[in-house]
mmCIF file of C-alpha atoms in Angstrom:
data_model
loop_
_atom_site.group_PDB
_atom_site.id
_atom_site.type_symbol
_atom_site.label_atom_id
_atom_site.label_comp_id
_atom_site.label_asym_id
_atom_site.label_seq_id
_atom_site.Cartn_x
_atom_site.Cartn_y
_atom_site.Cartn_z
ATOM 1 C CA MET A 279 -94.367 20.288 59.817
ATOM 2 C CA SER A 280 -96.317 23.546 59.890
ATOM 3 C CA VAL A 281 -98.718 25.301 57.587
ATOM 4 C CA VAL A 282 -97.184 28.186 55.707
ATOM 5 C CA SER A 283 -99.019 31.434 56.377
ATOM 6 C CA GLN A 284 -101.679 32.234 53.802
ATOM 7 C CA GLN A 285 -103.489 35.374 54.686
ATOM 8 C CA VAL A 286 -107.172 35.578 55.056
ATOM 9 C CA PRO A 287 -107.645 39.180 53.973
ATOM 10 C CA PRO A 288 -107.501 41.150 57.249
ATOM 11 C CA GLY A 289 -107.666 44.481 55.486
ATOM 12 C CA ARG A 290 -110.566 43.745 53.180
ATOM 13 C CA PRO A 291 -113.071 46.624 53.476
ATOM 14 C CA GLY A 292 -116.128 45.913 55.564
ATOM 15 C CA THR A 293 -119.794 46.521 54.910
ATOM 16 C CA GLN A 294 -122.512 47.569 57.326
ATOM 17 C CA ASP A 295 -125.075 45.618 59.283
ATOM 18 C CA ALA A 296 -128.752 46.493 59.708
ATOM 19 C CA ASP A 297 -127.853 49.054 62.390
ATOM 20 C CA GLY A 298 -125.240 50.730 60.226
ATOM 21 C CA GLU A 299 -122.319 49.226 62.113
ATOM 22 C CA PRO A 300 -119.300 48.105 60.042
ATOM 23 C CA VAL A 301 -119.044 44.377 59.288
ATOM 24 C CA PRO A 302 -115.561 43.287 58.204
ATOM 25 C CA ALA A 303 -115.099 40.348 55.879
ATOM 26 C CA TYR A 304 -113.219 38.549 58.659
ATOM 27 C CA ARG A 305 -113.471 38.956 62.386
ATOM 28 C CA ALA A 306 -112.689 37.201 65.637
ATOM 29 C CA PHE A 307 -115.093 34.567 66.958
ATOM 30 C CA HIS A 308 -114.588 33.584 70.604
ATOM 31 C CA VAL A 309 -115.307 29.862 70.812
ATOM 32 C CA ARG A 310 -114.860 26.867 73.071
ATOM 33 C CA VAL A 311 -114.184 23.233 72.326
ATOM 34 C CA ALA A 312 -117.412 21.243 72.257
ATOM 35 C CA ARG A 313 -115.842 17.855 71.498
ATOM 36 C CA VAL A 314 -112.771 16.179 70.012
ATOM 37 C CA ALA A 315 -112.969 13.127 67.748
ATOM 38 C CA SER A 316 -110.142 10.954 66.429
ATOM 39 C CA LEU A 317 -110.091 10.542 62.643
ATOM 40 C CA GLY A 318 -107.153 8.144 62.659
ATOM 41 C CA PRO A 319 -103.570 8.096 63.934
ATOM 42 C CA SER A 320 -102.726 11.416 62.291
ATOM 43 C CA PHE A 321 -105.930 13.449 62.480
ATOM 44 C CA ALA A 322 -108.316 14.854 65.063
ATOM 45 C CA ARG A 323 -111.507 16.794 64.456
ATOM 46 C CA VAL A 324 -112.198 19.554 66.922
ATOM 47 C CA THR A 325 -115.747 20.862 67.030
ATOM 48 C CA PHE A 326 -116.053 24.387 68.363
ATOM 49 C CA THR A 327 -119.125 26.121 69.684
ATOM 50 C CA GLY A 328 -119.760 29.782 70.350
ATOM 51 C CA PRO A 329 -122.656 32.154 70.914
ATOM 52 C CA ASP A 330 -122.260 33.937 67.567
ATOM 53 C CA LEU A 331 -121.210 31.066 65.290
ATOM 54 C CA HIS A 332 -124.580 31.408 63.584
ATOM 55 C CA LEU A 333 -122.875 34.433 61.937
ATOM 56 C CA PHE A 334 -119.883 32.380 60.733
ATOM 57 C CA ALA A 335 -120.191 32.278 56.930
ATOM 58 C CA ASP A 336 -120.582 28.767 55.539
ATOM 59 C CA ASN A 337 -118.538 29.240 52.363
ATOM 60 C CA GLY A 338 -117.503 25.592 52.142
ATOM 61 C CA LEU A 339 -114.760 24.073 50.029
ATOM 62 C CA ASP A 340 -111.235 25.286 50.867
ATOM 63 C CA GLN A 341 -112.214 28.242 53.047
ATOM 64 C CA ARG A 342 -109.151 29.363 55.017
ATOM 65 C CA ILE A 343 -109.373 30.713 58.566
ATOM 66 C CA LYS A 344 -106.952 31.691 61.315
ATOM 67 C CA LEU A 345 -106.712 29.966 64.695
ATOM 68 C CA VAL A 346 -105.353 32.150 67.470
ATOM 69 C CA LEU A 347 -103.618 29.738 69.826
ATOM 70 C CA PRO A 348 -103.090 30.382 73.538
ATOM 71 C CA LEU A 349 -99.827 31.561 74.969
ATOM 72 C CA PRO A 350 -98.170 29.526 77.726
ATOM 73 C CA GLY A 351 -100.411 29.899 80.741
ATOM 74 C CA GLY A 352 -103.436 30.467 78.528
ATOM 75 C CA HIS A 353 -103.147 34.259 78.318
ATOM 76 C CA SER A 354 -104.546 36.014 75.274
ATOM 77 C CA PHE A 355 -103.922 39.583 74.171
ATOM 78 C CA PHE A 356 -105.572 39.235 70.761
ATOM 79 C CA PRO A 357 -106.794 42.618 69.463
ATOM 80 C CA GLU A 358 -110.285 43.138 68.072
ATOM 81 C CA GLY A 359 -111.491 45.257 65.171
ATOM 82 C CA ASP A 360 -110.851 45.570 61.436
ATOM 83 C CA ASP A 361 -107.140 46.255 61.986
ATOM 84 C CA TRP A 362 -106.525 43.217 64.221
ATOM 85 C CA TYR A 363 -103.675 41.953 62.092
ATOM 86 C CA ARG A 364 -101.661 45.147 62.172
ATOM 87 C CA ARG A 365 -102.213 45.525 65.915
ATOM 88 C CA TRP A 366 -101.285 41.893 66.526
ATOM 89 C CA ARG A 367 -98.025 42.337 64.582
ATOM 90 C CA GLU A 368 -97.185 45.334 66.742
ATOM 91 C CA LEU A 369 -97.512 43.418 70.008
ATOM 92 C CA PRO A 370 -94.263 42.455 71.763
ATOM 93 C CA ALA A 371 -93.298 38.852 71.078
ATOM 94 C CA HIS A 372 -94.179 37.599 74.582
ATOM 95 C CA ARG A 373 -97.747 38.886 74.171
ATOM 96 C CA ARG A 374 -98.274 37.783 70.569
ATOM 97 C CA ASN A 375 -100.425 34.654 70.383
ATOM 98 C CA PRO A 376 -99.325 32.114 67.738
ATOM 99 C CA ILE A 377 -101.637 32.199 64.720
ATOM 100 C CA ARG A 378 -101.974 29.312 62.286
ATOM 101 C CA THR A 379 -103.923 28.859 59.062
ATOM 102 C CA TYR A 380 -106.462 26.073 58.778
ATOM 103 C CA THR A 381 -109.363 25.036 56.538
ATOM 104 C CA VAL A 382 -112.967 24.847 57.665
ATOM 105 C CA ARG A 383 -114.272 21.309 57.423
ATOM 106 C CA ALA A 384 -117.918 22.064 58.244
ATOM 107 C CA VAL A 385 -120.150 24.797 59.648
ATOM 108 C CA ARG A 386 -123.512 24.139 61.275
ATOM 109 C CA GLN A 387 -124.894 27.610 61.816
ATOM 110 C CA ASP A 388 -128.177 26.345 63.292
ATOM 111 C CA ARG A 389 -126.244 24.512 66.005
ATOM 112 C CA ARG A 390 -123.552 27.192 66.347
ATOM 113 C CA GLU A 391 -120.824 24.682 65.568
ATOM 114 C CA LEU A 392 -117.617 24.716 63.540
ATOM 115 C CA ASP A 393 -115.440 21.691 62.654
ATOM 116 C CA VAL A 394 -111.709 21.984 62.063
ATOM 117 C CA ASP A 395 -109.501 18.968 61.283
ATOM 118 C CA PHE A 396 -105.977 18.981 62.756
ATOM 119 C CA VAL A 397 -102.964 17.025 61.570
ATOM 120 C CA LEU A 398 -101.280 15.546 64.644
ATOM 121 C CA HIS A 399 -97.490 15.577 64.310
ATOM 122 C CA GLY A 400 -96.251 15.789 67.865
ATOM 123 C CA VAL A 401 -95.748 18.731 70.179
ATOM 124 C CA GLU A 402 -93.209 20.666 68.111
ATOM 125 C CA GLY A 403 -95.761 23.050 66.599
ATOM 126 C CA PRO A 404 -98.256 25.087 68.651
ATOM 127 C CA ALA A 405 -101.341 23.917 66.745
ATOM 128 C CA SER A 406 -100.628 20.181 66.959
ATOM 129 C CA ARG A 407 -99.566 20.585 70.586
ATOM 130 C CA TRP A 408 -102.830 22.387 71.391
ATOM 131 C CA ALA A 409 -104.979 19.832 69.539
ATOM 132 C CA LEU A 410 -103.340 16.897 71.319
ATOM 133 C CA SER A 411 -104.380 18.322 74.688
ATOM 134 C CA ALA A 412 -107.671 19.961 73.688
ATOM 135 C CA ARG A 413 -110.613 19.196 75.959
ATOM 136 C CA PRO A 414 -114.259 20.318 75.998
ATOM 137 C CA GLY A 415 -114.533 23.823 77.367
ATOM 138 C CA ASP A 416 -111.082 24.966 76.237
ATOM 139 C CA PRO A 417 -111.286 28.517 74.772
ATOM 140 C CA LEU A 418 -109.887 29.634 71.416
ATOM 141 C CA VAL A 419 -110.198 32.552 69.031
ATOM 142 C CA VAL A 420 -111.070 31.808 65.397
ATOM 143 C CA VAL A 421 -110.730 34.543 62.771
ATOM 144 C CA GLY A 422 -113.238 33.727 60.038
ATOM 145 C CA PRO A 423 -115.716 35.187 57.573
ATOM 146 C CA ASP A 424 -118.819 36.997 58.808
ATOM 147 C CA VAL A 425 -122.039 36.029 57.029
ATOM 148 C CA ARG A 426 -123.262 39.640 57.218
ATOM 149 C CA HIS A 427 -120.429 40.847 54.988
ATOM 150 C CA ARG A 428 -121.782 41.463 51.516
ATOM 151 C CA GLY A 429 -119.572 40.353 48.659
ATOM 152 C CA ASP A 430 -116.766 37.857 48.350
ATOM 153 C CA ALA A 431 -114.798 37.550 51.602
ATOM 154 C CA GLY A 432 -111.909 35.746 49.851
ATOM 155 C CA GLY A 433 -109.820 33.023 51.428
ATOM 156 C CA ARG A 434 -110.874 30.339 48.901
ATOM 157 C CA GLU A 435 -109.084 29.126 45.792
ATOM 158 C CA TRP A 436 -111.309 26.361 44.390
ATOM 159 C CA ALA A 437 -112.911 28.062 41.383
ATOM 160 C CA PRO A 438 -112.779 25.785 38.336
ATOM 161 C CA PRO A 439 -113.700 27.507 35.084
ATOM 162 C CA ALA A 440 -116.834 26.771 33.159
ATOM 163 C CA GLY A 441 -116.430 23.655 31.057
ATOM 164 C CA ALA A 442 -114.115 21.889 33.520
ATOM 165 C CA SER A 443 -115.277 18.279 33.296
ATOM 166 C CA ARG A 444 -112.046 16.327 33.858
ATOM 167 C CA LEU A 445 -110.530 17.241 37.181
ATOM 168 C CA LEU A 446 -107.407 16.361 39.120
ATOM 169 C CA ILE A 447 -107.459 17.249 42.830
ATOM 170 C CA ALA A 448 -104.452 16.265 44.878
ATOM 171 C CA GLY A 449 -102.910 17.050 48.246
ATOM 172 C CA ASP A 450 -101.146 15.736 51.319
ATOM 173 C CA GLU A 451 -102.430 15.488 54.896
ATOM 174 C CA CYS A 452 -102.367 19.262 55.463
ATOM 175 C CA ALA A 453 -104.621 19.720 52.436
ATOM 176 C CA ALA A 454 -106.880 16.753 53.272
ATOM 177 C CA PRO A 455 -109.767 18.785 54.786
ATOM 178 C CA ALA A 456 -109.930 21.032 51.741
ATOM 179 C CA VAL A 457 -109.534 18.156 49.282
ATOM 180 C CA CYS A 458 -112.290 16.131 50.941
ATOM 181 C CA ALA A 459 -114.669 19.109 51.045
ATOM 182 C CA ILE A 460 -114.041 19.858 47.371
ATOM 183 C CA ALA A 461 -114.479 16.225 46.361
ATOM 184 C CA GLU A 462 -117.800 16.005 48.209
ATOM 185 C CA SER A 463 -119.045 19.094 46.349
ATOM 186 C CA LEU A 464 -118.449 17.773 42.819
ATOM 187 C CA PRO A 465 -121.657 17.242 40.846
ATOM 188 C CA ASP A 466 -122.754 14.307 38.739
ATOM 189 C CA GLY A 467 -121.275 14.278 35.261
ATOM 190 C CA VAL A 468 -117.811 15.383 36.314
ATOM 191 C CA ARG A 469 -114.923 12.971 35.896
ATOM 192 C CA ALA A 470 -112.363 13.498 38.655
ATOM 193 C CA GLN A 471 -109.375 11.827 40.207
ATOM 194 C CA VAL A 472 -108.816 12.790 43.842
ATOM 195 C CA LEU A 473 -105.444 11.849 45.338
ATOM 196 C CA LEU A 474 -104.581 12.112 49.024
ATOM 197 C CA GLU A 475 -101.223 11.227 50.541
ATOM 198 C CA VAL A 476 -101.426 10.600 54.307
ATOM 199 C CA PRO A 477 -99.046 9.185 56.906
ATOM 200 C CA ASP A 478 -100.849 5.979 57.944
ATOM 201 C CA PRO A 479 -103.329 3.442 56.553
ATOM 202 C CA GLY A 480 -105.524 4.198 59.570
ATOM 203 C CA ASP A 481 -105.978 7.745 58.271
ATOM 204 C CA VAL A 482 -108.034 6.528 55.313
ATOM 205 C CA ARG A 483 -111.721 7.398 55.749
ATOM 206 C CA PRO A 484 -114.804 7.368 53.562
ATOM 207 C CA VAL A 485 -115.613 10.390 51.407
ATOM 208 C CA ARG A 486 -119.077 10.601 49.874
ATOM 209 C CA VAL A 487 -118.657 11.562 46.228
ATOM 210 C CA ALA A 488 -120.550 11.431 42.941
ATOM 211 C CA PRO A 489 -120.207 8.319 40.744
ATOM 212 C CA GLY A 490 -117.625 9.898 38.413
ATOM 213 C CA VAL A 491 -115.281 10.848 41.213
ATOM 214 C CA ARG A 492 -112.524 8.415 42.232
ATOM 215 C CA VAL A 493 -110.777 8.976 45.555
ATOM 216 C CA THR A 494 -107.386 7.314 46.073
ATOM 217 C CA TRP A 495 -105.659 7.350 49.439
ATOM 218 C CA LEU A 496 -101.880 6.993 49.508
ATOM 219 C CA PRO A 497 -100.610 6.029 53.008
ATOM 220 C CA ARG A 498 -96.853 6.335 53.342
ATOM 221 C CA ARG A 499 -96.547 3.699 56.077
ATOM 222 C CA GLY A 500 -97.262 0.196 54.907
ATOM 223 C CA SER A 501 -96.872 1.124 51.231
ATOM 224 C CA GLY A 502 -94.112 -1.409 50.551
ATOM 225 C CA THR A 503 -90.469 -1.724 51.459
ATOM 226 C CA GLY A 504 -89.608 1.076 53.870
ATOM 227 C CA THR A 505 -91.490 4.356 54.134
ATOM 228 C CA PRO A 506 -91.425 6.685 51.118
ATOM 229 C CA ALA A 507 -90.352 10.281 51.577
ATOM 230 C CA HIS A 508 -93.083 12.861 51.972
ATOM 231 C CA GLY A 509 -94.608 13.516 48.561
ATOM 232 C CA ASP A 510 -93.145 10.582 46.687
ATOM 233 C CA LEU A 511 -96.428 8.664 46.483
ATOM 234 C CA LEU A 512 -98.398 11.781 45.593
ATOM 235 C CA THR A 513 -95.922 12.742 42.887
ATOM 236 C CA ALA A 514 -96.085 9.329 41.231
ATOM 237 C CA ALA A 515 -99.875 9.259 41.404
ATOM 238 C CA VAL A 516 -100.205 12.747 39.913
ATOM 239 C CA HIS A 517 -97.856 11.813 37.047
ATOM 240 C CA GLU A 518 -100.046 8.786 36.297
ATOM 241 C CA ALA A 519 -103.308 10.700 36.575
ATOM 242 C CA VAL A 520 -102.151 13.503 34.300
ATOM 243 C CA ARG A 521 -101.354 11.019 31.569
ATOM 244 C CA ASP A 522 -104.971 9.899 31.734
ATOM 245 C CA LEU A 523 -106.681 13.253 32.213
ATOM 246 C CA ALA A 524 -104.629 16.047 30.701
ATOM 247 C CA PRO A 525 -104.362 16.879 27.002
ATOM 248 C CA GLY A 526 -101.009 17.021 25.321
ATOM 249 C CA ALA A 527 -99.548 20.494 24.779
ATOM 250 C CA VAL A 528 -96.296 22.373 24.266
ATOM 251 C CA PRO A 529 -93.980 22.529 27.329
ATOM 252 C CA ALA A 530 -93.509 26.030 28.709
ATOM 253 C CA ALA A 531 -90.773 27.763 30.680
ATOM 254 C CA VAL A 532 -91.392 27.775 34.425
ATOM 255 C CA GLU A 533 -89.665 30.385 36.554
ATOM 256 C CA ASP A 534 -88.024 29.060 39.683
ATOM 257 C CA VAL A 535 -89.566 29.745 43.086
ATOM 258 C CA ASP A 536 -87.317 29.484 46.156
ATOM 259 C CA VAL A 537 -89.805 27.785 48.465
ATOM 260 C CA ASP A 538 -87.477 28.337 51.453
ATOM 261 C CA THR A 539 -87.884 32.104 51.188
ATOM 262 C CA ALA A 540 -91.109 32.635 49.242
ATOM 263 C CA ILE A 541 -94.619 31.199 49.208
ATOM 264 C CA LEU A 542 -95.529 29.099 46.176
ATOM 265 C CA TRP A 543 -99.103 30.140 45.530
ATOM 266 C CA GLU A 544 -100.110 30.266 41.869
ATOM 267 C CA VAL A 545 -103.841 30.304 41.277
ATOM 268 C CA PRO A 546 -105.384 31.575 38.025
ATOM 269 C CA GLN A 547 -107.882 34.360 38.442
ATOM 270 C CA ALA A 548 -111.429 33.216 37.823
ATOM 271 C CA SER A 549 -111.725 35.510 34.817
ATOM 272 C CA ALA A 550 -108.526 34.079 33.276
ATOM 273 C CA ALA A 551 -108.899 30.412 34.173
ATOM 274 C CA ARG A 552 -109.433 28.032 31.297
ATOM 275 C CA ALA A 553 -110.141 24.339 31.132
ATOM 276 C CA ARG A 554 -108.247 23.145 28.058
ATOM 277 C CA ASP A 555 -110.269 20.254 26.654
ATOM 278 C CA GLY A 556 -112.131 20.213 29.935
ATOM 279 C CA PHE A 557 -109.056 19.622 32.158
ATOM 280 C CA TYR A 558 -108.451 21.520 35.401
ATOM 281 C CA ALA A 559 -106.173 20.665 38.331
ATOM 282 C CA TRP A 560 -105.973 21.810 41.945
ATOM 283 C CA LEU A 561 -102.769 20.781 43.774
ATOM 284 C CA ALA A 562 -101.934 21.660 47.381
ATOM 285 C CA GLY A 563 -99.469 20.447 49.984
ATOM 286 C CA GLU A 564 -95.814 20.686 50.953
ATOM 287 C CA ALA A 565 -94.235 23.472 48.919
ATOM 288 C CA GLY A 566 -91.259 21.504 47.659
ATOM 289 C CA VAL A 567 -93.531 18.739 46.364
ATOM 290 C CA VAL A 568 -95.920 21.244 44.770
ATOM 291 C CA LYS A 569 -92.952 22.948 43.083
ATOM 292 C CA ARG A 570 -91.888 19.650 41.483
ATOM 293 C CA LEU A 571 -95.450 18.960 40.327
ATOM 294 C CA ARG A 572 -95.674 22.460 38.869
ATOM 295 C CA ARG A 573 -92.471 21.875 36.893
ATOM 296 C CA HIS A 574 -93.781 18.530 35.610
ATOM 297 C CA LEU A 575 -97.233 19.725 34.558
ATOM 298 C CA VAL A 576 -96.326 23.083 33.071
ATOM 299 C CA GLY A 577 -92.649 22.769 32.204
ATOM 300 C CA GLU A 578 -92.591 19.169 30.932
ATOM 301 C CA LEU A 579 -96.128 18.338 29.836
ATOM 302 C CA GLY A 580 -97.196 21.818 28.764
ATOM 303 C CA VAL A 581 -100.396 22.004 30.770
ATOM 304 C CA ASP A 582 -101.775 25.529 30.406
ATOM 305 C CA ARG A 583 -101.066 27.526 33.575
ATOM 306 C CA SER A 584 -104.585 28.891 33.452
ATOM 307 C CA ALA A 585 -105.880 25.321 33.927
ATOM 308 C CA VAL A 586 -104.133 24.512 37.186
ATOM 309 C CA ALA A 587 -103.826 25.919 40.694
ATOM 310 C CA PHE A 588 -100.620 25.269 42.699
ATOM 311 C CA MET A 589 -100.604 25.967 46.434
ATOM 312 C CA GLY A 590 -97.707 25.372 48.799
ATOM 313 C CA TYR A 591 -99.630 25.034 52.071
ATOM 314 C CA TRP A 592 -96.519 24.415 54.174
ATOM 315 C CA ARG A 593 -92.765 23.912 53.951
ATOM 316 C CA LEU A 594 -90.937 20.931 55.442
ATOM 317 C CA GLY A 595 -88.732 22.101 58.311
ATOM 318 C CA ARG A 596 -90.223 25.593 58.499
ATOM 319 C CA ALA A 597 -92.664 27.055 60.968
ATOM 320 C CA GLU A 598 -95.497 29.210 59.699
ATOM 321 C CA THR A 599 -94.537 32.865 59.353
ATOM 322 C CA ASP A 600 -97.347 35.226 60.282
#
């Protein structure tokens, strides 16, 4: 299980700092592990520290970043500068550090700290393997937004339209950090159902939310007879929630997306997003599951595509492609 690559915008034009030097939207932060905390059988929170993390932009919500993981032996040849991505792609394979996409869980600029939650699924993938062995002092490179960059740095998709008062937010374990951060940000007066499918009952943890927000955890293990397939519990819960939250409409044709060869990432532009009768949905997780939910909401129930964001964070059986 690996996160499908979703680019933070490496080529986004930079601005200038007080000395006239260029400040790209995203840049490399050289950090070290400060501490590692278990969040349950399937999750670990790694807190990073670094001398310039006070410049790491605290954009919150579902802010995506890149983690540059060490090569065997700990060697790193990661290039610096605005064109880091192009130069990284040009490196020979044996010198190209694995890069994986993650979501910021919290930034404490005053303490120069950054929290990232990892899903632990064995040693098959480089990120889980690194997190399982991470210890205080271990170095890493994080590519993230620079607070000195003026304007929108991108890398976030949670942008409900004005008038969105009935929300559906759903995801699996890979989307859990983003889902929890979004849920915690919802104001009073909003009615929301937040659905999270996770591997184990021990992964359930408290999320501080407003009174109108209901968070439902869906552990696959211990859910009944046998263990459901990935996405089954989330799919059933989304179907139930939509009946309660979404208005009826006319079903629409939905073009097929081959999630084995393409990224399923369909997010309405902020200027075009609409909350029909106040309903807006944000769905993220395994691409095959998200594809089925997209077909159900848009193709069968007729939910307006401008009122829902679909994001295939990863694909079962596929490594992230950079």
